[in-house]
Structure formats: C-alpha cells, structure tokens
Short mmCIF file of C-alpha atoms and ligand atoms in Angstrom, two decimals:
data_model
loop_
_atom_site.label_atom_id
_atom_site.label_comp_id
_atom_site.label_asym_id
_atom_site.label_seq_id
_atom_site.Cartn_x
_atom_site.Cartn_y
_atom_site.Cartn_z
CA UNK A 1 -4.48 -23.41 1.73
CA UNK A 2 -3.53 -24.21 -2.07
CA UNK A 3 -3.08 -27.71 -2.19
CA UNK A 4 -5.79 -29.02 0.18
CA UNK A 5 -8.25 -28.45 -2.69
CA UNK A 6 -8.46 -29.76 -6.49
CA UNK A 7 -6.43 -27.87 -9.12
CA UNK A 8 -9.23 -27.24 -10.84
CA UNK A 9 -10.90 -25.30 -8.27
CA UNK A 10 -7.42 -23.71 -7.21
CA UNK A 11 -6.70 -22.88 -10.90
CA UNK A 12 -10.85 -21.25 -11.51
CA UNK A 13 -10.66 -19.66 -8.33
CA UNK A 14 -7.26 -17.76 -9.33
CA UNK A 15 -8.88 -17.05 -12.46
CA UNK A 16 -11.60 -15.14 -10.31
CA UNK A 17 -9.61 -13.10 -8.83
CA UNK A 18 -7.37 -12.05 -11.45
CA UNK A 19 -10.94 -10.76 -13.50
CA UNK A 20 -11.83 -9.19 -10.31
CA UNK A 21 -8.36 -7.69 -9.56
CA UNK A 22 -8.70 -6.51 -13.36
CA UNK A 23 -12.07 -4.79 -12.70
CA UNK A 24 -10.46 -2.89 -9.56
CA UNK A 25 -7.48 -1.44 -12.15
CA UNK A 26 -9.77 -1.24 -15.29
CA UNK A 27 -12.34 1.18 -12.87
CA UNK A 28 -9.22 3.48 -11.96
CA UNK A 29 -8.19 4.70 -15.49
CA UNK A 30 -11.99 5.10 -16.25
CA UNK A 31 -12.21 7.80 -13.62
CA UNK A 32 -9.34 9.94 -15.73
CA UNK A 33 -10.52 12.42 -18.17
CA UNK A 34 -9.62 10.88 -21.73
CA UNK A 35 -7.31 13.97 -22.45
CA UNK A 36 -5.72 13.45 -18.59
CA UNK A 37 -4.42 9.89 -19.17
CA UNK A 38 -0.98 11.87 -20.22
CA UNK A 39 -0.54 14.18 -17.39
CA UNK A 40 1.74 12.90 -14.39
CA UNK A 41 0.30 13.84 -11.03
CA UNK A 42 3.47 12.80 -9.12
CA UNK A 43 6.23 14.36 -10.01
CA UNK A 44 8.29 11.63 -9.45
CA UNK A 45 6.56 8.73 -11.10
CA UNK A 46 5.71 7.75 -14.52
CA UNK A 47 2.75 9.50 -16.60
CA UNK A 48 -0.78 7.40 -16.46
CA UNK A 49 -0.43 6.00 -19.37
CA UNK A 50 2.63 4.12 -18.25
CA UNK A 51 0.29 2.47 -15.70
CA UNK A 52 -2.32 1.29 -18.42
CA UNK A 53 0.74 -0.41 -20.08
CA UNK A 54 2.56 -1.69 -17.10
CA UNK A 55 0.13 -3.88 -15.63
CA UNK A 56 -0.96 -5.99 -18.78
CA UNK A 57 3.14 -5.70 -19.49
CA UNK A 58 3.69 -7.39 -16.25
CA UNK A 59 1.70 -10.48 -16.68
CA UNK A 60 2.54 -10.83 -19.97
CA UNK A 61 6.32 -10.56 -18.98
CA UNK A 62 5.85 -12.76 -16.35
CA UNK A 63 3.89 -15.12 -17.42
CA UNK A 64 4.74 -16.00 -20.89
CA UNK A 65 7.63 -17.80 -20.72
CA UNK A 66 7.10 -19.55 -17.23
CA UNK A 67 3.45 -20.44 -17.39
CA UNK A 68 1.42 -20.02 -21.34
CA UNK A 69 4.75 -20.75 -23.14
CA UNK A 70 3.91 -18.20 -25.94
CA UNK A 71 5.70 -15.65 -28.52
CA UNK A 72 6.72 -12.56 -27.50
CA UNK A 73 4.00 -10.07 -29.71
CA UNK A 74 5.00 -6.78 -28.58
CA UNK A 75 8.52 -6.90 -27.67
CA UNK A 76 8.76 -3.05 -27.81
CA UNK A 77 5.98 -2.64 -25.37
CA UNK A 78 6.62 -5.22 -23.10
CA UNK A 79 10.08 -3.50 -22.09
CA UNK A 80 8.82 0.18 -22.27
CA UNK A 81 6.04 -0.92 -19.77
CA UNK A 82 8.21 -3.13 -18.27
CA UNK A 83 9.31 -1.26 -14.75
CA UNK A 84 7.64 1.85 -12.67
CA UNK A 85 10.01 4.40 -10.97
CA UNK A 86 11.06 4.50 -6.74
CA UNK A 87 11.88 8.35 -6.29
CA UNK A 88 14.47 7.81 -4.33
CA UNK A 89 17.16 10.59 -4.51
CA UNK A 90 15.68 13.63 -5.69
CA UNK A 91 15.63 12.97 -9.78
CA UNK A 92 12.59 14.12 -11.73
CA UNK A 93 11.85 12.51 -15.33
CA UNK A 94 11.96 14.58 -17.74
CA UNK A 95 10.14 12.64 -20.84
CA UNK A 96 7.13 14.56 -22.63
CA UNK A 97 3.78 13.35 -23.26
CA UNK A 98 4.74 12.79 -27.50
CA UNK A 99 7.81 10.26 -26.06
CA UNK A 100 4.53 7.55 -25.16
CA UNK A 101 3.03 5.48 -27.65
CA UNK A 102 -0.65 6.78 -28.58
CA UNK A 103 -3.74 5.81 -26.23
CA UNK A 104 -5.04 3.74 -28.92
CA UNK A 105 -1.98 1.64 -29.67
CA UNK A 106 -2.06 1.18 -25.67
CA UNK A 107 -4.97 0.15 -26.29
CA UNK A 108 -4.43 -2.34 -28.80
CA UNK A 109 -1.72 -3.70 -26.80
CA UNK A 110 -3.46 -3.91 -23.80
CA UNK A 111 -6.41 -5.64 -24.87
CA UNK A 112 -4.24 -7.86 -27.43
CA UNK A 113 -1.98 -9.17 -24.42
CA UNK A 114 -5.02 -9.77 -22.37
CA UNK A 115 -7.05 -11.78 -24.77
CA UNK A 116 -3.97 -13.81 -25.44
CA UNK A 117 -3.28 -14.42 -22.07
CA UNK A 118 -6.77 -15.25 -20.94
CA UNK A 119 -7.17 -18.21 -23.94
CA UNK A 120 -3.74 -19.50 -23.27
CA UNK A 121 -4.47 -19.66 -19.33
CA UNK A 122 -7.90 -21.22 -19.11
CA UNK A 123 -5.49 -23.87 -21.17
CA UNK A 124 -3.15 -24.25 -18.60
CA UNK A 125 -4.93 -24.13 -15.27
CA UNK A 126 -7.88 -26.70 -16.71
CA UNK A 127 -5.10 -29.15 -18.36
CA UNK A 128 -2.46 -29.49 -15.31
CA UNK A 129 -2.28 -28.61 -12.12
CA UNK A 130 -2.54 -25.70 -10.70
CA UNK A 131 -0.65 -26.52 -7.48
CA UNK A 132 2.31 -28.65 -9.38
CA UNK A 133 5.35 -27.10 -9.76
CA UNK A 134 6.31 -25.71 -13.41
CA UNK A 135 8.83 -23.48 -14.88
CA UNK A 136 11.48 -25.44 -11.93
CA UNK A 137 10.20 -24.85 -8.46
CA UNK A 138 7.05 -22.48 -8.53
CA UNK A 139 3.64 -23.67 -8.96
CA UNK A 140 1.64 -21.94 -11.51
CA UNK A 141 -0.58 -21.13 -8.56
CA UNK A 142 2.72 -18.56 -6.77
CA UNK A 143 3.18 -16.95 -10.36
CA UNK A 144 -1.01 -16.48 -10.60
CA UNK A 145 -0.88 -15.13 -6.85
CA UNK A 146 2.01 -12.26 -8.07
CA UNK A 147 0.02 -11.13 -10.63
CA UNK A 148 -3.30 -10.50 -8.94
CA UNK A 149 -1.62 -9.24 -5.77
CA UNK A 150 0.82 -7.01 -8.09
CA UNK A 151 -2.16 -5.71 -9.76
CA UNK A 152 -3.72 -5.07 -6.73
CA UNK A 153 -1.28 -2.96 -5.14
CA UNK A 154 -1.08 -0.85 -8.14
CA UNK A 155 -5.02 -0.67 -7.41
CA UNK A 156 -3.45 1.14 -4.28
CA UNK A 157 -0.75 3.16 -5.68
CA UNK A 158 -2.58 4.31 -8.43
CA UNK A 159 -5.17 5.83 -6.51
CA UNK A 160 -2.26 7.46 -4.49
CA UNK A 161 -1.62 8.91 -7.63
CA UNK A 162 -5.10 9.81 -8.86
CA UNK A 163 -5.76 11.23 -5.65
CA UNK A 164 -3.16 13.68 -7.06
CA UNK A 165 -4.53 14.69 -10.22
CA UNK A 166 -6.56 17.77 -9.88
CA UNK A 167 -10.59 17.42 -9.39
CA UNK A 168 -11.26 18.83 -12.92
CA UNK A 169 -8.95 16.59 -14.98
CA UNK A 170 -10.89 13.43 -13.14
CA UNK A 171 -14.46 12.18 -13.00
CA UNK A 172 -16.61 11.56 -9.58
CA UNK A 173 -17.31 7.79 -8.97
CA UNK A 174 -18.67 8.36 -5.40
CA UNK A 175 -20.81 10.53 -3.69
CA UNK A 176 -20.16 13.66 -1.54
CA UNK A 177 -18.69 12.56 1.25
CA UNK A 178 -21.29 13.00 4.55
CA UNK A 179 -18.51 14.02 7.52
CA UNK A 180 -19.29 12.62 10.94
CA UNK A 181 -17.95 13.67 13.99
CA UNK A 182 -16.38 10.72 16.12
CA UNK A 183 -13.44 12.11 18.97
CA UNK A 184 -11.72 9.63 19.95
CA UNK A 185 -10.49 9.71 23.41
CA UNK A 186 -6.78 9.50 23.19
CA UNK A 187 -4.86 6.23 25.51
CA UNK A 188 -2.41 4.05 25.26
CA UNK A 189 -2.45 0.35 26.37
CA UNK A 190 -0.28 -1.39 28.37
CA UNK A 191 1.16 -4.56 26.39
CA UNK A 192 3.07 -6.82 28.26
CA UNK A 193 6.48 -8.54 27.75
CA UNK A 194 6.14 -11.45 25.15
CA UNK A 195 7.21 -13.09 22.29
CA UNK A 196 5.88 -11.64 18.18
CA UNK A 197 6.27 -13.55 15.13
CA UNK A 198 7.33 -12.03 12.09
CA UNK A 199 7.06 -13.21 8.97
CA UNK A 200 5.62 -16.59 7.41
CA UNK A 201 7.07 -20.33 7.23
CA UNK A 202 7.59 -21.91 4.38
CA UNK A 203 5.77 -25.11 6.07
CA UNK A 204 2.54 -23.08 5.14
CA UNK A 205 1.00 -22.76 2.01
CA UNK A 206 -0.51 -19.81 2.00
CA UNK A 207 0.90 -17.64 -0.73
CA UNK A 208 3.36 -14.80 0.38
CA UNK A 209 5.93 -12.81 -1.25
CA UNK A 210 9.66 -12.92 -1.16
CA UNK A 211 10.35 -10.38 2.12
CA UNK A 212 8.03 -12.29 4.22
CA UNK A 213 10.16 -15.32 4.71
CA UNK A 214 11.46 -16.93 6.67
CA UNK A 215 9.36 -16.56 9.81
CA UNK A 216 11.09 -15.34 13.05
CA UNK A 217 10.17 -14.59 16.58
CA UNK A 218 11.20 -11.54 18.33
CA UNK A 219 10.96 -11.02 22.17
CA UNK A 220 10.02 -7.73 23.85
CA UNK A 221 9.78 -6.17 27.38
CA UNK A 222 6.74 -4.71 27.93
CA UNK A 223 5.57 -1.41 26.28
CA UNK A 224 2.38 1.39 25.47
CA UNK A 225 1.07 2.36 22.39
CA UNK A 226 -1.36 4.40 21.15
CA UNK A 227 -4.94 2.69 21.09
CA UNK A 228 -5.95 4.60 18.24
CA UNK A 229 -4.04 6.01 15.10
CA UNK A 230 -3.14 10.04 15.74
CA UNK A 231 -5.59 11.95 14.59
CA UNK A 232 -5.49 15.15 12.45
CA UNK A 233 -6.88 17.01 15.60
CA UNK A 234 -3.82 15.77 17.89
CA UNK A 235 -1.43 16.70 14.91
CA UNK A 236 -2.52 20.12 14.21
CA UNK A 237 -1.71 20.44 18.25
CA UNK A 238 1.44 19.60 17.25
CA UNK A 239 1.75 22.15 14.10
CA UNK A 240 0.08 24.93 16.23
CA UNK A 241 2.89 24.29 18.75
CA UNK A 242 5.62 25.00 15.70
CA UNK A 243 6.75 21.80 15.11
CA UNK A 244 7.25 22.04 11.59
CA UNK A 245 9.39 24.90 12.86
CA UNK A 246 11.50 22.85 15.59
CA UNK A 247 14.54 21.29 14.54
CA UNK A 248 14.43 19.31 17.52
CA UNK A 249 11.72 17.37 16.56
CA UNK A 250 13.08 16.29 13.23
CA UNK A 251 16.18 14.46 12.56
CA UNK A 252 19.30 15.63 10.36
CA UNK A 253 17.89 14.09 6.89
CA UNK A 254 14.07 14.93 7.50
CA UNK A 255 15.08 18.23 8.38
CA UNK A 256 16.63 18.97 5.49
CA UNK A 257 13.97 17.58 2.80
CA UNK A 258 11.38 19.51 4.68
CA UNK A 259 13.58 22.92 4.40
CA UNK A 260 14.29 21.63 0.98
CA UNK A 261 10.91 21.73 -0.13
CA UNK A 262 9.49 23.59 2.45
CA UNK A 263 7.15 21.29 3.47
CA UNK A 264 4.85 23.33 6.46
CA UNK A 265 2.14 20.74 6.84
CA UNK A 266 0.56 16.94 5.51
CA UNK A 267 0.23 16.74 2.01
CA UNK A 268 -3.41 16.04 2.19
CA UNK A 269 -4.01 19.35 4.35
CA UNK A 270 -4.53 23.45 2.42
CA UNK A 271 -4.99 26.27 4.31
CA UNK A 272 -7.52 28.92 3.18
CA UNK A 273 -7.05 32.10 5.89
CA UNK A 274 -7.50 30.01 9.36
CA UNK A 275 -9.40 27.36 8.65
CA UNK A 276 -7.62 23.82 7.24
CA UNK A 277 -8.79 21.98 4.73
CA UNK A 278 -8.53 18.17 3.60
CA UNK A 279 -8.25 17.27 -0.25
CA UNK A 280 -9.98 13.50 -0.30
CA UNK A 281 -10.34 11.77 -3.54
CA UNK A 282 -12.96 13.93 -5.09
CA UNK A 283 -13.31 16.89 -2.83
CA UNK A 284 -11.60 19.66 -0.94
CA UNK A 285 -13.47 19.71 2.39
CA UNK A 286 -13.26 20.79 6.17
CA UNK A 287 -9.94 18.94 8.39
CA UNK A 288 -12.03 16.31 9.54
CA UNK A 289 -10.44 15.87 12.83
CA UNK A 290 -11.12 12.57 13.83
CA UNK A 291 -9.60 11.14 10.84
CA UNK A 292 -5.86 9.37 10.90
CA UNK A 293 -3.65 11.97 10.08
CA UNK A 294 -1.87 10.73 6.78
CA UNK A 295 2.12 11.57 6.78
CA UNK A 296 5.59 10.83 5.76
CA UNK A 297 7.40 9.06 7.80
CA UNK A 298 9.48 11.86 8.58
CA UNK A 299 6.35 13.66 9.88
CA UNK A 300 5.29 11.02 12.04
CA UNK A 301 8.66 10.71 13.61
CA UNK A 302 8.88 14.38 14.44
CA UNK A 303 5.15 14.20 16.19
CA UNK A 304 6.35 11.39 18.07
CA UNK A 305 9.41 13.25 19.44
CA UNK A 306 7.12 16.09 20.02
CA UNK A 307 4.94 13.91 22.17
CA UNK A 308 7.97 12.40 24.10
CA UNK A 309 6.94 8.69 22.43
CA UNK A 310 8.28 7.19 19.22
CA UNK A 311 7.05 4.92 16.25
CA UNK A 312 7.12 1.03 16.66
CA UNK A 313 8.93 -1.04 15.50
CA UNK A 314 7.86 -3.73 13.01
CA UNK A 315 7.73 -6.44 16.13
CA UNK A 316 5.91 -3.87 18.51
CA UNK A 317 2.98 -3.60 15.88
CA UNK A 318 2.57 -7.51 15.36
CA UNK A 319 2.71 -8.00 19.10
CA UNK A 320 0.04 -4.93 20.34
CA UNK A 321 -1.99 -6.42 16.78
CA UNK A 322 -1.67 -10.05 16.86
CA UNK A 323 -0.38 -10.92 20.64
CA UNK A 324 -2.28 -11.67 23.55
CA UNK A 325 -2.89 -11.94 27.14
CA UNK A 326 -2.21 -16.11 26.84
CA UNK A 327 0.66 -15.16 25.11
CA UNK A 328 -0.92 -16.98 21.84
CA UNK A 329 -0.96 -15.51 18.48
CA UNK A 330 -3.81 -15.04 15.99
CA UNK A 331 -3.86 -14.74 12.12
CA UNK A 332 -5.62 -10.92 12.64
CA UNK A 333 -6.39 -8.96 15.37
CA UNK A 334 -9.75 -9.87 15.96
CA UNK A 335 -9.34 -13.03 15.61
CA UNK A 336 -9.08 -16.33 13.32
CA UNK A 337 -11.91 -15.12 11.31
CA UNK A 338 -11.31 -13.97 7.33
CA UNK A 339 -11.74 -10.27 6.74
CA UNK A 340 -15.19 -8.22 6.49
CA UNK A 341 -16.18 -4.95 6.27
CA UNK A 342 -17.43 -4.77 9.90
CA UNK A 343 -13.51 -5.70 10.79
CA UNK A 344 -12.20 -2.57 9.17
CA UNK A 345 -12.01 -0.07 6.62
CA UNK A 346 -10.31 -1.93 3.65
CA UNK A 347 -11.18 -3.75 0.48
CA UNK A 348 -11.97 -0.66 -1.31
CA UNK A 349 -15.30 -0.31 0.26
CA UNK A 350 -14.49 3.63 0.45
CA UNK A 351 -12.02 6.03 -1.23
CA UNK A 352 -11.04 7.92 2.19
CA UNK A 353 -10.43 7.09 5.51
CA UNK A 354 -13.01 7.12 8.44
CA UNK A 355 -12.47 8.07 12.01
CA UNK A 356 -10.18 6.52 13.54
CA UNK A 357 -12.31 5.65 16.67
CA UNK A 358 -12.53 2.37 14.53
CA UNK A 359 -14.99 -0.34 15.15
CA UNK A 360 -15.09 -2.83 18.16
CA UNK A 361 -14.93 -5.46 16.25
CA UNK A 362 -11.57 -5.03 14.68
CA UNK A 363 -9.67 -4.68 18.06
CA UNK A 364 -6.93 -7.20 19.07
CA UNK A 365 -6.73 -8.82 22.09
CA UNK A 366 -5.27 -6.21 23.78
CA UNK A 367 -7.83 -3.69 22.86
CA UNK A 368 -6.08 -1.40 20.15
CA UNK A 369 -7.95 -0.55 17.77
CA UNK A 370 -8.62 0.19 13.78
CA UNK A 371 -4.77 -2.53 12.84
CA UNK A 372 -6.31 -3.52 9.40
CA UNK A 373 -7.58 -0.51 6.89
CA UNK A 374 -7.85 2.81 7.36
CA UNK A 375 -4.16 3.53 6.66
CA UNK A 376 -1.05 2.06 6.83
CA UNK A 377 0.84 2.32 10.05
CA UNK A 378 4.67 3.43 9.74
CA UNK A 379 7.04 1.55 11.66
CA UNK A 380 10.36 2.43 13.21
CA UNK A 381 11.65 -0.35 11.19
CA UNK A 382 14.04 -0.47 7.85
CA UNK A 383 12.56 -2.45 5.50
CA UNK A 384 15.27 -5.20 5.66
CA UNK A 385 15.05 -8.86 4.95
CA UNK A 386 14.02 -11.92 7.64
CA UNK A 387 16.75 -14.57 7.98
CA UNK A 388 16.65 -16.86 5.81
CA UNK A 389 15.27 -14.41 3.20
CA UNK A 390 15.40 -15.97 -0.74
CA UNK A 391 14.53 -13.64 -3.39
CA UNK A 392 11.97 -14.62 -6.07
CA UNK A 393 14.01 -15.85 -8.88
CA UNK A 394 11.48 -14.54 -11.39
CA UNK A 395 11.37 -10.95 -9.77
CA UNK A 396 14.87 -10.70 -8.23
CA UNK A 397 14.25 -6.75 -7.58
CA UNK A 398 11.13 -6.91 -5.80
CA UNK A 399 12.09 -6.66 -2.29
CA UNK A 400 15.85 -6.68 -2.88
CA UNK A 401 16.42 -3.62 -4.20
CA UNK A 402 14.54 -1.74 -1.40
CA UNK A 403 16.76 -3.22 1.41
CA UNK A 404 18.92 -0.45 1.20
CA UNK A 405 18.39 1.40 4.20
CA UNK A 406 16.65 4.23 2.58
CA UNK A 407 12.76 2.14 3.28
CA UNK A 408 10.79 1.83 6.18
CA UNK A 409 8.34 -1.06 7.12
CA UNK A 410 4.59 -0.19 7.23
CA UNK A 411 2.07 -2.12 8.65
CA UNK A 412 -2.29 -2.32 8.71
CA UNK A 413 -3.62 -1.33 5.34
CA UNK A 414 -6.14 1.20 3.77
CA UNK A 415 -9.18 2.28 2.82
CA UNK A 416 -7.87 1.05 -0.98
CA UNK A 417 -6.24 -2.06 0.77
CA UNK A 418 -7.52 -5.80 -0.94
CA UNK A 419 -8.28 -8.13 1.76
CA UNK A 420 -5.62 -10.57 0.46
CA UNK A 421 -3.03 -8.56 1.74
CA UNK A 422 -4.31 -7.87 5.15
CA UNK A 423 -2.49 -11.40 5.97
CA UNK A 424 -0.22 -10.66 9.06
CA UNK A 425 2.78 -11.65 6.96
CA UNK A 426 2.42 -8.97 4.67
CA UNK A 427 4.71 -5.79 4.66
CA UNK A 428 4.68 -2.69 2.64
CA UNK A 429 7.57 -0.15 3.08
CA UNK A 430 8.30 3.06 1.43
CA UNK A 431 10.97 6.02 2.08
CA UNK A 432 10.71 8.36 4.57
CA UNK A 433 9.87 11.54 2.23
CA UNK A 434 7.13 10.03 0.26
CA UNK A 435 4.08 12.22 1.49
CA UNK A 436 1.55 10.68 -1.05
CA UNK A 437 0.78 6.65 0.53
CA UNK A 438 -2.43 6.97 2.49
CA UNK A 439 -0.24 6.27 5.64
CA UNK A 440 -0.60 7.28 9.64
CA UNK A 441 1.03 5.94 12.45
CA UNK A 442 0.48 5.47 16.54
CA UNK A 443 2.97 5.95 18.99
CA UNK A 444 4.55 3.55 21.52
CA UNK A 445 6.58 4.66 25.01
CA UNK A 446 8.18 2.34 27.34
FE1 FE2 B 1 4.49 -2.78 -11.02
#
C-alpha cells in the first residue's frame, strides 16, 4: 500500500530498492569476461554492452523530464541505449562490435547518469511527496516502481542471455551445483467450476503495470491440471517417442520454425553419444530429470498434444493457483502471506531450477504445487489486453506493441524472478519460438 504510509518512508524505501535492484544488474555484467562484454550470445538481441547502457539510459530517459527536471547530458547515448530488440520475424542485426561506443565511455556515461540521478532524487523524494501526483497524473512513486521493476526484469533477461554466453568467456559466481534426485509422482488435480480474477483494480494501490488493468473475472467449468510442472524425465518420454519427428503434435507455424532451424530437442539439453546433458548457468552436467523441463512454447504445446492434454489458459492458471475450495481468492497460492524462500524458488536465491516436486509450503489451496519460481509457466493465452486496458502514457510501447497476436501469456516466475513481481497481477509473455526464457509449463484436460 503506497499511500497508507509517510512519503518519506515511501520515497527512502523506493530508494532501497532501486540500490538493491542496481546491485542485482551491477553483479550480472561483473560475471562477463572484460573482453566478452562485446560478444552477443543471442543472436537476436543486442550485444552486452547495449545492456550496460540501456538500463542507466532508461531511468535517465524516464525520469528526467517527469520527475528530477534536469538537462539532457548525453543526448547521443540516451537514444542509442534507448530501446532493446523483440526477435520477432526472423531478422538478425547485423552491427559489429567497432559500431558501440568504447567500454570506458559506457562507463563514463553510466556512472555520470547515475550520480546525477541519485543527487537530484534524494532531492525530490525528501522535498515532496512521494505519493502526490507530478508530471500530470503519476505519482513519482509509479515512475520509481517502473524503474526498479524494469531493471529487475532485465536482471531476468539478462541472465537468459548470459546463460548463453559460453562457460569460458564468463566467470563462476556459484558453486558446483550438488544434483539431487527428487521423482515426482506425476497427477493431476481435480479443480472445480468457479469464478478467477484476472488482473488488478485500479481501487488498489499497489503498483502494477499497464497490461494488468483493469481487473476482470472469468468463469470456468471444472477442469485437471498437472500438480507439478513436466519434468525433463516425462519430456524425453515424449522425444524418445519421436515427437520432435511428428507433425501431428505440432501445429502449422511451430512446425515450420522447428524444420526451419531444425530444432530436435530443448535448448538447454546436448547430447554426447546416449546420454543427455543439461547446460545450467555455469556448467554442462547430467539431464537432471526431476527438473521442469524449460521450452518454447511451441514445444510445450506439442508435448501436450502428445499427452492428449493442452496448456492453460491464463484464467485456468489463476484459478488452480489462487482459487479455492470456498470459492475465495488469495493474493498467492499459499496464502496471504508475502513471499519467502521456503514458498518457492525465486528471488534469485539460485541460478537454476530445482526439482519440481516443489515444497509443501508453496501449494495453493487446491494442492498444485511449485506456482511461484522455478520457471515460468506458458499459457494457452495471447498476450492481449484486459478491458478497460490504458497504456502508460510515458511508455506507450510497453505492453502495446506485444498485443499483436504473435505473444503468449506466462505465468509463476523463476529461479531469477524478484519477489515484487510474483504479485498475482503480474504477466510476462513472450513468442512462441523464443527457446531461451527459463520457462516450463503443466498441462490441463477437461
Ligand atoms: Fe529495457
């Protein structure tokens, strides 16, 4: 709740967690090798050293005008690092590592825009309040919330991204990872008819972005799903039964990307004569079986087919997470209680996922386990907008331009997930061929 509490303590309290959201980015680059920050791991994306850029660029861009009111220093910069890439389509950039400005005049910008920023908003949020409305009709508490939960997804994606970059071009900031064996006994639960709610009202004041208003209700018949996430042991069943080789399984579209690149398995999975093996952040090790397997959404609709089931949609995941037997509706699964790490596997506590037996603790009132962390869920759903939908006037592209039917809805959150965004409002989507988000899914049947 923003208002119920001083602006002083709203406006130090933001200030917290933008120096702890910085920490969470800052501790990414460091684990690139100095002469790596160049390379691009994902073809489809921007180089590093776009990243390093973008996310000072952002608040800067953001903020300067609405919020600190001061002179644009790097105007250059601030549009070169203004906007990341969505590989939709196919189209690979093409610019060379000499086309980027030099590390150290990154550098310079990076740490010039912070500084600035930092003594012009300990200005702001001591002298006014945070809560008020400025710059028209946002509080300088919404436009504090959009940076630190921008910079925190890109705490997310990056590591998508650095999970790319081979192991010799980054440096180990965890242990060797100690593989436990955890089977989880494959059911589904029976959720009955009822009512989920979607989305978040603008009656309450807890900070959400553009796509998850207006709230909505959304009644279903009864259904199953999947207790548990699909493992990588129940989908190498369904490779060893050729269903990368099926066109039955896999619709038009998917079909043809996989052909197209000749996809044959997840994009975390190698093969080294019959054994499978599972690249995690900072080693290549054994398929650990009990894990979530981590797919496209292409892949996951295929195994569903396969398994005579199909994804959820967005309302089928907030009802089996958030419903219950009284038919009333909590804030998480477990409960009314904020987020800890006995809940889930999120808040970058670890780098990988763990099985996906999941702790008791975390289950919903139905029973189904391991909603929150350990990898988003993919949804049946197109990432489309709730009635009543508004976009952010200060970031008019950042849900609108993804409601173009080419995005799907994803639900839960990961391993690299900040608890902030484990609020049931929240949705992330991506397209269907995007094999790098550290993404699983469950099944549902009627
Ligand atoms: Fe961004």
């Amino acid at each position: 709740m923003l208002v119920a509490r001083s602006s002083a303590a709203v406006g130090s309290e933001l200030l917290e967690r933008l120096a702890a959201a910085r920490i969470r980015t800052d501790e990414l680059f460091d684990l690139v090798r100095s002469d790596a920050l160049y390379d691009r791991p994902i073809p489809e994306r921007h180089r590093i050293i776009f990243y390093l850029g973008h996310l000072e660029a952002f608040d800067w861009n953001l903020l300067r005008e609405r919020l600190v009111h001061g002179k644009a220093l790097h105007p250059e910069l601030d549009q070169l690092f203004a906007f990341g890439i969505d590989p939709v389509g196919g189209g690979l950039p093409a610019d060379q590592p000499a086309d980027w400005p030099s590390l150290k005049e990154v550098r310079h910008y990076t740490g010039h825009i912070r500084q600035t920023l930092d003594a012009a908003l300990e200005g702001v949020l001591d002298s006014a309040s945070a809560s008020m409305p400025r710059s028209g009709e946002f509080p300088a508490s919404v436009l504090l919330n959009v940076a630190i939960e921008h910079r925190l997804m890109h705490a997310e994606t990056l590591t998508y991204m650095l999970h790319r970059l081979p192991l010799e071009r980054k440096l180990r900031k965890a242990p060797r990872l100690e593989l436990v064996a955890q089977p989880v006994e494959a059911r589904m639960i029976e959720i009955p008819a009822g009512s989920a709610t979607l989305g978040l009202s603008r009656n309450n004041l807890t900070f959400g972005w553009d796509n998850e208003y207006e709230q909505c209700a959304v009644a279903l018949p009864a259904f199953l799903i999947d207790q548990h996430k699909v493992t990588n042991r129940q989908y190498l069943q369904f490779m060893v039964a050729g269903g990368y080789e099926d066109q039955i399984f896999w619709s038009e579209a998917d079909w043809a990307w996989k052909t197209q690149h000749n996809i044959t398995h997840p994009a975390f999975w190698s093969q080294s004569g019959d054994q499978w093996f599972y690249l995690t952040m900072f080693d290549l090790v054994p398929l650990p079986l009990d894990w979530p397997a981590y797919v496209s959404h292409a892949e996951a609709s295929a195994y569903a087919r396969w398994a005579g089931k199909s994804l959820p949609s967005e309302a089928h995941w907030h009802r089996a997470a958030y419903g219950s037997p009284e038919d009333s509706e909590r804030p998480y699964p477990w409960g009314s209680e904020a987020p800890s790490l006995r809940h889930g596997n999120f808040d970058f506590q670890r780098w990988d996922p763990a099985p996906a037996v999941g702790g008791p603790e975390g289950r919903s009132a139905f029973g189904v386990a391991d909603l929150l962390g350990n990898g988003w869920e993919w949804t049946s759903s197109l990432f489309e907008p709730f009635p009543g939908f508004e976009p952010f006037p200060f970031y008019p592209g950042y849900s609108a331009n993804f409601f173009d039917g080419k995005h799907y809805v994803l639900k839960g959150g990961s391993a690299r997930t900040a608890t902030c965004m484990l609020r049931r409002s929240f949705r992330n989507w991506f397209q269907p061929h995007y094999q790098h988000v550290y993404s699983g899914f469950r099944c549902v049947s009627r």
